[in-house]
PDB file of C-alpha atoms and ligand atoms in Angstrom:
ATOM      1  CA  UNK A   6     -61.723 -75.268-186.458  1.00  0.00           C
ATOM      2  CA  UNK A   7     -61.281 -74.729-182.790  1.00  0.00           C
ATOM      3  CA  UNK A   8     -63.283 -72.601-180.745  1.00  0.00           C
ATOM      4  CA  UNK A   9     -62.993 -69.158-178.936  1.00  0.00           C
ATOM      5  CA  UNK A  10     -62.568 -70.711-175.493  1.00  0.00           C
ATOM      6  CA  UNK A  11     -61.315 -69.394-172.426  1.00  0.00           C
ATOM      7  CA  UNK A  12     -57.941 -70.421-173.327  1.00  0.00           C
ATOM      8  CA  UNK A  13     -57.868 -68.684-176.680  1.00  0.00           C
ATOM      9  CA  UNK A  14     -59.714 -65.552-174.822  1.00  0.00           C
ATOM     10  CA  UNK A  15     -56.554 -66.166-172.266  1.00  0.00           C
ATOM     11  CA  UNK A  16     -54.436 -65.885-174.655  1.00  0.00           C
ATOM     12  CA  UNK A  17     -55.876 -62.961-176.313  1.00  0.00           C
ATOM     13  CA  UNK A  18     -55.285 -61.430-173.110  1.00  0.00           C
ATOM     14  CA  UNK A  19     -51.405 -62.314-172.376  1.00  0.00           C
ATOM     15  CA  UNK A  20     -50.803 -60.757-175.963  1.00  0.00           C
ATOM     16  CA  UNK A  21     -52.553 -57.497-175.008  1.00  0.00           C
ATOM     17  CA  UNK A  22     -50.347 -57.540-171.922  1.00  0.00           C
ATOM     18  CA  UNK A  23     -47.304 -58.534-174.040  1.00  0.00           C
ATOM     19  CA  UNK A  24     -48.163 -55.508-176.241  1.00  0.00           C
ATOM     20  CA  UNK A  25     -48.803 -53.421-173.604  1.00  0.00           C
ATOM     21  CA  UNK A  26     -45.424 -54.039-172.006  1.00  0.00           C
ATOM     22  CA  UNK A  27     -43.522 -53.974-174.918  1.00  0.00           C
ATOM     23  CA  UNK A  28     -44.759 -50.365-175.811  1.00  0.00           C
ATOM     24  CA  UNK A  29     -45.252 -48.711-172.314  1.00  0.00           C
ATOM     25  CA  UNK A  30     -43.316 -46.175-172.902  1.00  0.00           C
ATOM     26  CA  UNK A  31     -44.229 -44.965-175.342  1.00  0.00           C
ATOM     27  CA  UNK A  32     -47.941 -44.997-174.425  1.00  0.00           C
ATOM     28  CA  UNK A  33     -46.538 -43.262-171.478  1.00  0.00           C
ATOM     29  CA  UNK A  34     -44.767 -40.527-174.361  1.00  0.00           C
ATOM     30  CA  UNK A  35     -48.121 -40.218-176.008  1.00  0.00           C
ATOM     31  CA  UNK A  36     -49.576 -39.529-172.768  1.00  0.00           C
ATOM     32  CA  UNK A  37     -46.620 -36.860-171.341  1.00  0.00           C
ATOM     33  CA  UNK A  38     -47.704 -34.997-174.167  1.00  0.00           C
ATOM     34  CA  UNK A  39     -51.543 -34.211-173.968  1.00  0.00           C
ATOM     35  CA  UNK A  40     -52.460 -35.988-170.396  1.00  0.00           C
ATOM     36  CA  UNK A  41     -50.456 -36.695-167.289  1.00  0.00           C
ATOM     37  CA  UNK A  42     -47.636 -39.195-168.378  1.00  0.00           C
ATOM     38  CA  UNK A  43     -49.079 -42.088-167.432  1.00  0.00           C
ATOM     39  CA  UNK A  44     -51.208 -44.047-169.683  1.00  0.00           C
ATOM     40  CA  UNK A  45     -48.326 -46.778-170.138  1.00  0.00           C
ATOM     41  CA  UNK A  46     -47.481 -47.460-166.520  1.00  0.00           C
ATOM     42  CA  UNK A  47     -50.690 -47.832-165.304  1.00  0.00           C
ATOM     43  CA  UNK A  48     -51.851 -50.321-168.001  1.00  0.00           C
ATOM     44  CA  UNK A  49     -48.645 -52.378-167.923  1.00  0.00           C
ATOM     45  CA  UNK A  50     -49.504 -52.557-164.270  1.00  0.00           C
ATOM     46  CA  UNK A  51     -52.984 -53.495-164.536  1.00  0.00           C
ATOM     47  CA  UNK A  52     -52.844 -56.131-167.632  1.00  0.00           C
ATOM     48  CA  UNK A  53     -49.849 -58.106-165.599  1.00  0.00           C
ATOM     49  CA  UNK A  54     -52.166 -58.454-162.469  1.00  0.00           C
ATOM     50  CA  UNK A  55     -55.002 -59.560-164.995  1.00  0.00           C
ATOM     51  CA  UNK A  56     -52.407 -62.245-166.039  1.00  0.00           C
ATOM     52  CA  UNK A  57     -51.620 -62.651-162.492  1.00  0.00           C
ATOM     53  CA  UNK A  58     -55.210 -63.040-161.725  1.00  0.00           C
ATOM     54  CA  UNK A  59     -55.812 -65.604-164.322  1.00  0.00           C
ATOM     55  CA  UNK A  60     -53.120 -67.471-163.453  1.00  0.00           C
ATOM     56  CA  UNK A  61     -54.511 -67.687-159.700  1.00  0.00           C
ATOM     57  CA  UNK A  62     -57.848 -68.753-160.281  1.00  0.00           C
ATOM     58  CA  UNK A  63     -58.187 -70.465-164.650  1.00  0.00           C
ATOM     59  CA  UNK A  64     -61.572 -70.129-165.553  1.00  0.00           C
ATOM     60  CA  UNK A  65     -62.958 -72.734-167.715  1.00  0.00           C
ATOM     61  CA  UNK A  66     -65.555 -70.641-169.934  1.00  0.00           C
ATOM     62  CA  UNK A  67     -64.516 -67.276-171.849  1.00  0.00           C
ATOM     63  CA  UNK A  68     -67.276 -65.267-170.102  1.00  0.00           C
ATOM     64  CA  UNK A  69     -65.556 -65.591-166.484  1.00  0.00           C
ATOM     65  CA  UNK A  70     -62.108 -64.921-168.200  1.00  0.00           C
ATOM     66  CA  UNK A  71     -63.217 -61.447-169.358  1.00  0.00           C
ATOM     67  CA  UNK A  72     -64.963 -60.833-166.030  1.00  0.00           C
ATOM     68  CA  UNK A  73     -61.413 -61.905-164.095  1.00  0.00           C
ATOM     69  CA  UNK A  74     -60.054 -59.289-166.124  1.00  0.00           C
ATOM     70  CA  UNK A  75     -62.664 -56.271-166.159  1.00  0.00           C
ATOM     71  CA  UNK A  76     -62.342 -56.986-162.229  1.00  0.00           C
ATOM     72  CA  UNK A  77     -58.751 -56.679-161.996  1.00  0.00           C
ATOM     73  CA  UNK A  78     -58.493 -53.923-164.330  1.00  0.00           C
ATOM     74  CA  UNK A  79     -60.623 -51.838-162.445  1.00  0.00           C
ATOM     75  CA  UNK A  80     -59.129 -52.256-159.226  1.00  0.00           C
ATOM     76  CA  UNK A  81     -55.563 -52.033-160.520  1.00  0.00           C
ATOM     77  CA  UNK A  82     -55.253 -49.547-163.043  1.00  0.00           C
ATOM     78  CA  UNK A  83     -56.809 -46.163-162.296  1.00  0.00           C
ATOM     79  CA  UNK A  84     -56.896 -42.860-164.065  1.00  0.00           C
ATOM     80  CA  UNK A  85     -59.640 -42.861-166.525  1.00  0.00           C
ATOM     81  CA  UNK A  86     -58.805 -45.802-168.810  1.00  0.00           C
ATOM     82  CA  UNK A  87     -58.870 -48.262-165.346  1.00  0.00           C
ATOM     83  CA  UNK A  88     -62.845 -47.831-165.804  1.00  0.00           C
ATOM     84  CA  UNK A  89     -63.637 -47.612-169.119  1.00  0.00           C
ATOM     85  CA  UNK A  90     -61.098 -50.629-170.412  1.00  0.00           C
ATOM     86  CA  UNK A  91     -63.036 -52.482-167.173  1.00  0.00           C
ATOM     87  CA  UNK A  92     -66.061 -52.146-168.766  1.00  0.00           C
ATOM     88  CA  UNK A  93     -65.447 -52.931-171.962  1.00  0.00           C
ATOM     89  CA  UNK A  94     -64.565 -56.379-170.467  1.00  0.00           C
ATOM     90  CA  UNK A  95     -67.077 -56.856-168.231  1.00  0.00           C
ATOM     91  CA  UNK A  96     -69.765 -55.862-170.892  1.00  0.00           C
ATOM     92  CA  UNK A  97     -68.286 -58.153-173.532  1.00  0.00           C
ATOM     93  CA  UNK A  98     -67.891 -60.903-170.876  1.00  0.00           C
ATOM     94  CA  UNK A  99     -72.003 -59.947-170.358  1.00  0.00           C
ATOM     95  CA  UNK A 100     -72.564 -60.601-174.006  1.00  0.00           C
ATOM     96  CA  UNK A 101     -70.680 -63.373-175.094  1.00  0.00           C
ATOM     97  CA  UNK A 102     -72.889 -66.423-175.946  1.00  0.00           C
ATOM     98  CA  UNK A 103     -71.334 -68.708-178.123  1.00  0.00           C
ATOM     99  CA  UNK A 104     -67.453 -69.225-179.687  1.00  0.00           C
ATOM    100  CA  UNK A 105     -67.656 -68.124-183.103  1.00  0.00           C
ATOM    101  CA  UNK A 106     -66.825 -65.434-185.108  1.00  0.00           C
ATOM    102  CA  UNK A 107     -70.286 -63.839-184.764  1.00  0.00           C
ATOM    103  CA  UNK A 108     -70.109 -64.302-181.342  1.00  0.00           C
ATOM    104  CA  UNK A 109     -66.980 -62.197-180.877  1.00  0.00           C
ATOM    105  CA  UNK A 110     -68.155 -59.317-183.090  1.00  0.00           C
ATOM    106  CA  UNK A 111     -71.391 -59.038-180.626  1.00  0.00           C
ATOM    107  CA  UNK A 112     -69.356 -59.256-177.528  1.00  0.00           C
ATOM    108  CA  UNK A 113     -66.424 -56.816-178.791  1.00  0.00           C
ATOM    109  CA  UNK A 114     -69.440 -54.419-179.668  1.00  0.00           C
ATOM    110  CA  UNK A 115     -71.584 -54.804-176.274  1.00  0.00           C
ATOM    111  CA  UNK A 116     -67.827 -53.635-174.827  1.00  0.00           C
ATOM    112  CA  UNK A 117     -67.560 -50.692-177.413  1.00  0.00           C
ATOM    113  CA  UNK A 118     -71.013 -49.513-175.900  1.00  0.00           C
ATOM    114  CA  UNK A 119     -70.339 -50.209-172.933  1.00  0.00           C
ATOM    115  CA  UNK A 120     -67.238 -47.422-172.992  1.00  0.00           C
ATOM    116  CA  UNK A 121     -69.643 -45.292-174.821  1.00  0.00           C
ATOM    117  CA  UNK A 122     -72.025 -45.577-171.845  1.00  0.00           C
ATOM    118  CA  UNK A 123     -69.972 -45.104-169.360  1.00  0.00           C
ATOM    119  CA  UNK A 124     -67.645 -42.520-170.492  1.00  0.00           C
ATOM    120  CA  UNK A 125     -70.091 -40.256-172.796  1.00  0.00           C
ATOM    121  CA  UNK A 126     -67.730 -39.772-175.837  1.00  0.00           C
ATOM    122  CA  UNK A 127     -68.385 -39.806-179.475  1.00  0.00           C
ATOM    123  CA  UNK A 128     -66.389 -41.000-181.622  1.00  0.00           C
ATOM    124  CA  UNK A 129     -64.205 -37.886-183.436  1.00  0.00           C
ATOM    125  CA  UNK A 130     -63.589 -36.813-179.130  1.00  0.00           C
ATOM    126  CA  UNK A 131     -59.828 -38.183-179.345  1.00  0.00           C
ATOM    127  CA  UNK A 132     -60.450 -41.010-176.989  1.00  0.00           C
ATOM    128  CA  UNK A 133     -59.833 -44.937-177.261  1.00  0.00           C
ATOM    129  CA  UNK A 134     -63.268 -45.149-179.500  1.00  0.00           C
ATOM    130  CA  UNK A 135     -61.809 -43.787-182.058  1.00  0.00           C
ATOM    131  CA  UNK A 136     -59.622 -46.835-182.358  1.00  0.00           C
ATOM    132  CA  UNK A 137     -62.535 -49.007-181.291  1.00  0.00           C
ATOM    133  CA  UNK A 138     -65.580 -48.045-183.308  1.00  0.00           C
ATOM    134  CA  UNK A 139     -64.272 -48.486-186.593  1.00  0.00           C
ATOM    135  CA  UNK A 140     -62.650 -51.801-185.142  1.00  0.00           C
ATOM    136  CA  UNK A 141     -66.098 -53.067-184.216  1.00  0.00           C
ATOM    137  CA  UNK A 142     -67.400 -52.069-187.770  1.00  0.00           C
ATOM    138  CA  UNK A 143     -65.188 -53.917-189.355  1.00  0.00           C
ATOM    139  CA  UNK A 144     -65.450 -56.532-187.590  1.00  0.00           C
ATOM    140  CA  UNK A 145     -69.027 -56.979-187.749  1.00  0.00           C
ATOM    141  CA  UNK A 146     -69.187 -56.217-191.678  1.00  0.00           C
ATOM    142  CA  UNK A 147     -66.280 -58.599-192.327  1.00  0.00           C
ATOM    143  CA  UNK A 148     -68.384 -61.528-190.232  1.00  0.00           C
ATOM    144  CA  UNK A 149     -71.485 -60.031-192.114  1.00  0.00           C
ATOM    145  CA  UNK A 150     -69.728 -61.033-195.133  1.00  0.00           C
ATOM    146  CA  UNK A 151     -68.752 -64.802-193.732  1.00  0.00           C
ATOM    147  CA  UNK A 152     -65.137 -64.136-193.893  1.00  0.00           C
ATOM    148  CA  UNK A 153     -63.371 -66.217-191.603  1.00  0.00           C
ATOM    149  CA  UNK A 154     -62.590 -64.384-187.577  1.00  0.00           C
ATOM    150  CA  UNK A 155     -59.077 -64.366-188.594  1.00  0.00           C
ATOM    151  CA  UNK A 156     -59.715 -62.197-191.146  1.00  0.00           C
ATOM    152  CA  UNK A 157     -62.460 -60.720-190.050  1.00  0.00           C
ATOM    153  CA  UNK A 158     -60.045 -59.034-186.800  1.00  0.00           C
ATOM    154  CA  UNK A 159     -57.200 -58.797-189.459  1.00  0.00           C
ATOM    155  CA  UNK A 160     -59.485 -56.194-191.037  1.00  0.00           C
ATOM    156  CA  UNK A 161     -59.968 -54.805-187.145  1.00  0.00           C
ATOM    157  CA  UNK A 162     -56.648 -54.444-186.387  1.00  0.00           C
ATOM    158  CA  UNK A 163     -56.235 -52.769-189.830  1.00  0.00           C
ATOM    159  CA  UNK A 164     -59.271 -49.910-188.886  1.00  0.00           C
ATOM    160  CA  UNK A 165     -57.867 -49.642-185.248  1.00  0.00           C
ATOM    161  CA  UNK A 166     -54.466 -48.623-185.868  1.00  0.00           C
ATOM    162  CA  UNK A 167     -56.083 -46.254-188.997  1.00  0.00           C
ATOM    163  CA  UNK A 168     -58.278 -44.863-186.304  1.00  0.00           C
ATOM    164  CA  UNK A 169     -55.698 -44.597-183.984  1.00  0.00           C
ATOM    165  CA  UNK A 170     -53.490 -42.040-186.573  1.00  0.00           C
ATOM    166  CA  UNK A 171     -56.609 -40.604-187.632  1.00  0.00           C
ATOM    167  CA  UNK A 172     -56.689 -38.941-183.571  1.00  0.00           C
ATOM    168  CA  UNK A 173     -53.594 -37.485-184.042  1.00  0.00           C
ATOM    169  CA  UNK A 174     -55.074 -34.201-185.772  1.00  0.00           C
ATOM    170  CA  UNK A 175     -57.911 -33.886-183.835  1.00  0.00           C
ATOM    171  CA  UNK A 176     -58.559 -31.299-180.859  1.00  0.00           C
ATOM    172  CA  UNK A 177     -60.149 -33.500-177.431  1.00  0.00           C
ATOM    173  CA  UNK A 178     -63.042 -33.220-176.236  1.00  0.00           C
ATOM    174  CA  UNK A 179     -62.922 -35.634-173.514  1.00  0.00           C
ATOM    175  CA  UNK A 180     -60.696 -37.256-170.852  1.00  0.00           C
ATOM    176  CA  UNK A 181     -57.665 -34.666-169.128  1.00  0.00           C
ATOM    177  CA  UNK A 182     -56.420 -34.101-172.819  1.00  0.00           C
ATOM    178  CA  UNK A 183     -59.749 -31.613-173.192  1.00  0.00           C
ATOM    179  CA  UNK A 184     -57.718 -29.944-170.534  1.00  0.00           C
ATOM    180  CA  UNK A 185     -55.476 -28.290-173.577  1.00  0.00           C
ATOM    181  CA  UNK A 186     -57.897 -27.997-176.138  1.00  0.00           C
ATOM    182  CA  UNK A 187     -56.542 -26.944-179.575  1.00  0.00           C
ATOM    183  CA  UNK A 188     -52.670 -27.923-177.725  1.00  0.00           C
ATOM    184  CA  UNK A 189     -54.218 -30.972-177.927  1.00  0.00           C
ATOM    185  CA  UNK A 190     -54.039 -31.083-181.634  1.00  0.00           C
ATOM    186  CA  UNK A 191     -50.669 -32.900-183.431  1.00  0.00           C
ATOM    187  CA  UNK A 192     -50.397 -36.383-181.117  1.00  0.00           C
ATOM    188  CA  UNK A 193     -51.880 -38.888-181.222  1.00  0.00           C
ATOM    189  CA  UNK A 194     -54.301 -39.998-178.517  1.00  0.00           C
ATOM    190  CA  UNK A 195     -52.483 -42.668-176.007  1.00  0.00           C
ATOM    191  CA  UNK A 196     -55.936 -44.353-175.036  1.00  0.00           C
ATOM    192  CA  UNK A 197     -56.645 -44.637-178.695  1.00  0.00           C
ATOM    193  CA  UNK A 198     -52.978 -45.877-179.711  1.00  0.00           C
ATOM    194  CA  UNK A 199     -53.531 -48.698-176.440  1.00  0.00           C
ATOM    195  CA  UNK A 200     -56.765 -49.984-177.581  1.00  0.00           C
ATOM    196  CA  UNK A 201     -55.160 -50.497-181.242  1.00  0.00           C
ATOM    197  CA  UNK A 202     -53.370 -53.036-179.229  1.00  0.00           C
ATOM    198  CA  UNK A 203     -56.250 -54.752-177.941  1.00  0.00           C
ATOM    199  CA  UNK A 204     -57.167 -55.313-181.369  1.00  0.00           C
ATOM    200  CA  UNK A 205     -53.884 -56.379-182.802  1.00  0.00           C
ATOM    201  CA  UNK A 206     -53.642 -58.798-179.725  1.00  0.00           C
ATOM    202  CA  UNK A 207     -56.574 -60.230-180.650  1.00  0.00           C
ATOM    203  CA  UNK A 208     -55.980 -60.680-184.537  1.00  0.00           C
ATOM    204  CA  UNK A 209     -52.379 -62.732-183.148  1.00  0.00           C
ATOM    205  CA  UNK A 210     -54.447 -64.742-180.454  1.00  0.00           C
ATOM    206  CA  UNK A 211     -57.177 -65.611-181.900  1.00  0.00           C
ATOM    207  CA  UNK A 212     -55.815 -66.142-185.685  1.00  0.00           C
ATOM    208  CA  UNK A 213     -56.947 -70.114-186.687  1.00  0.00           C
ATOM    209  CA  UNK A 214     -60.006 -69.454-183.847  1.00  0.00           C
ATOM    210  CA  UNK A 215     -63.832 -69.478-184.178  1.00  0.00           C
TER     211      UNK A 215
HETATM  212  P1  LIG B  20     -55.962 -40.368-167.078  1.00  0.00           P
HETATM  213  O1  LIG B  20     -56.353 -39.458-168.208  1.00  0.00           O
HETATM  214  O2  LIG B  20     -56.937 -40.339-165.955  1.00  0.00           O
HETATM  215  O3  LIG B  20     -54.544 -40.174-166.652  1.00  0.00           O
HETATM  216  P2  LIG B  20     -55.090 -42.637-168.654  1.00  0.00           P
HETATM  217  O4  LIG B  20     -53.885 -41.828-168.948  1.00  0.00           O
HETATM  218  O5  LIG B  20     -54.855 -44.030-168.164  1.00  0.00           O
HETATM  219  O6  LIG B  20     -56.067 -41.875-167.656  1.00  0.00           O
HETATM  220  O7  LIG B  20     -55.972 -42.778-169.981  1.00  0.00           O
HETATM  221  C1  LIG B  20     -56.176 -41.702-170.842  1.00  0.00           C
HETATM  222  C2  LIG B  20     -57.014 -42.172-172.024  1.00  0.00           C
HETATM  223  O8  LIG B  20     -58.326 -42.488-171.606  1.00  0.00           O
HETATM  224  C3  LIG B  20     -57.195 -41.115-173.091  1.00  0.00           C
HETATM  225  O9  LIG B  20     -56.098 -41.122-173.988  1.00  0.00           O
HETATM  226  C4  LIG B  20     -58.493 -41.523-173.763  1.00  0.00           C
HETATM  227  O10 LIG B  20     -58.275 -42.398-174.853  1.00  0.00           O
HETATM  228  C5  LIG B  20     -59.211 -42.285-172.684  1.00  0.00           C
HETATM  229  N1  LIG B  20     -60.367 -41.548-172.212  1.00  0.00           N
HETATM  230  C6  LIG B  20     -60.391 -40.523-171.336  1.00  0.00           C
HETATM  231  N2  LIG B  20     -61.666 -40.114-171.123  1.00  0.00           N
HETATM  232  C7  LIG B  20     -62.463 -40.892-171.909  1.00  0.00           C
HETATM  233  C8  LIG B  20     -63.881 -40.981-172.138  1.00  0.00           C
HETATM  234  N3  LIG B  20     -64.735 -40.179-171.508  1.00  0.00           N
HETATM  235  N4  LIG B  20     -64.319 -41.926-173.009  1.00  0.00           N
HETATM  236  C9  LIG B  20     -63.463 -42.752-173.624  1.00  0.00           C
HETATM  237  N5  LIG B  20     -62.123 -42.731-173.444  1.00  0.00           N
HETATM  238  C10 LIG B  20     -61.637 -41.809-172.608  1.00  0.00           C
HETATM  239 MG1  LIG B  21     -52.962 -40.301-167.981  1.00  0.00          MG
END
């Protein structure tokens, strides 16, 4: 079976872009109603100049495609998910070592700390971890359990988007949407509803991978 290489990791990263693109606005919807209306925008902008970047300069291991694309998403996309989606790739980029299955649980959780680190939320605080966490937990008990990567970030993609419509009820505690407190209440959160995207993008692009 082929490998997670830096073309599959590539590829993993046009389909978050795709993604992206294909539902800006209506990140940017979630976003008009508990932040500032612009989740959507400034991610579309940011994951097209992380395409644009790797289309520049193709890296020929994974590690320096994620690092490409933390770099480019921290300079381009701002706001408060520029950062934190940044580090998530520059800390998995840190911790991949190897092209397997087991390999891309450990480096998708080293990125879920590393948002955790840097952005001091708990999961249950309405953010993007909300969709992440239980992502990475399935993820690593599905790999745990030998099942193959494809199903393994099937299962992901299955706990992200749960996680994602589990926000909607809950009041923030972090980010501008802490801003309204219990207004917050009755959307869901856009950073959360983005990085179930991240996840689906990588159960399409890596499917047959690892
Ligand atoms: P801004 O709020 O600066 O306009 P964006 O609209 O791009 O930035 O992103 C908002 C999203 O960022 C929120 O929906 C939330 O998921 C995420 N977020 C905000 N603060 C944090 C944090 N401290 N930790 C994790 N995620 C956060
Ligand atoms: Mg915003």
């Amino acid at each position: 079976m082929s490998a997670v290489d830096a073309a599959a990791v590539a590829a993993w990263v046009r389909e978050f872009t795709r993604l992206v693109h294909e539902q800006r606005d209506e990140l940017t919807r979630l976003d008009a109603a508990i932040g500032d209306a612009d989740h959507g925008t400034n991610l579309d902008r940011g994951t097209a100049a992380a395409v644009a970047a790797l289309g520049a300069r193709p890296a020929d291991d994974a590690a320096a495609v994620l690092t490409t694309v933390a770099m480019t998403l921290i300079k381009t996309v701002g706001g408060a998910s520029g950062p934190l989606y940044g580090t998530f790739f520059l800390r998995a980029a840190g911790a991949l070592d190897g092209d397997d299955g087991r390999a891309v649980a450990a480096a998708v959780r080293a990125g879920y700390d590393g948002v955790v680190a840097r952005g001091r939320a708990e999961r249950g605080d309405k953010t993007m971890l909300d969709a992440l966490g239980p992502a990475c937990d399935a993820l690593d008990g599905a790999v745990a359990a030998g099942r193959s990567l494809e199903e393994a970030l099937g299962a992901a993609a299955e706990a992200a988007a749960a996680g994602r419509d589990a926000t909607a009820p809950l009041v923030a505690r972090k980010g501008r949407a802490s801003y309204l407190g219990e207004r917050s209440a009755g959307h869901v959160d856009p950073g959360a509803a983005s990085a179930a995207l991240l996840v689906q993008a990588a159960a399409t692009a890596l499917a047959g991978r690892g």
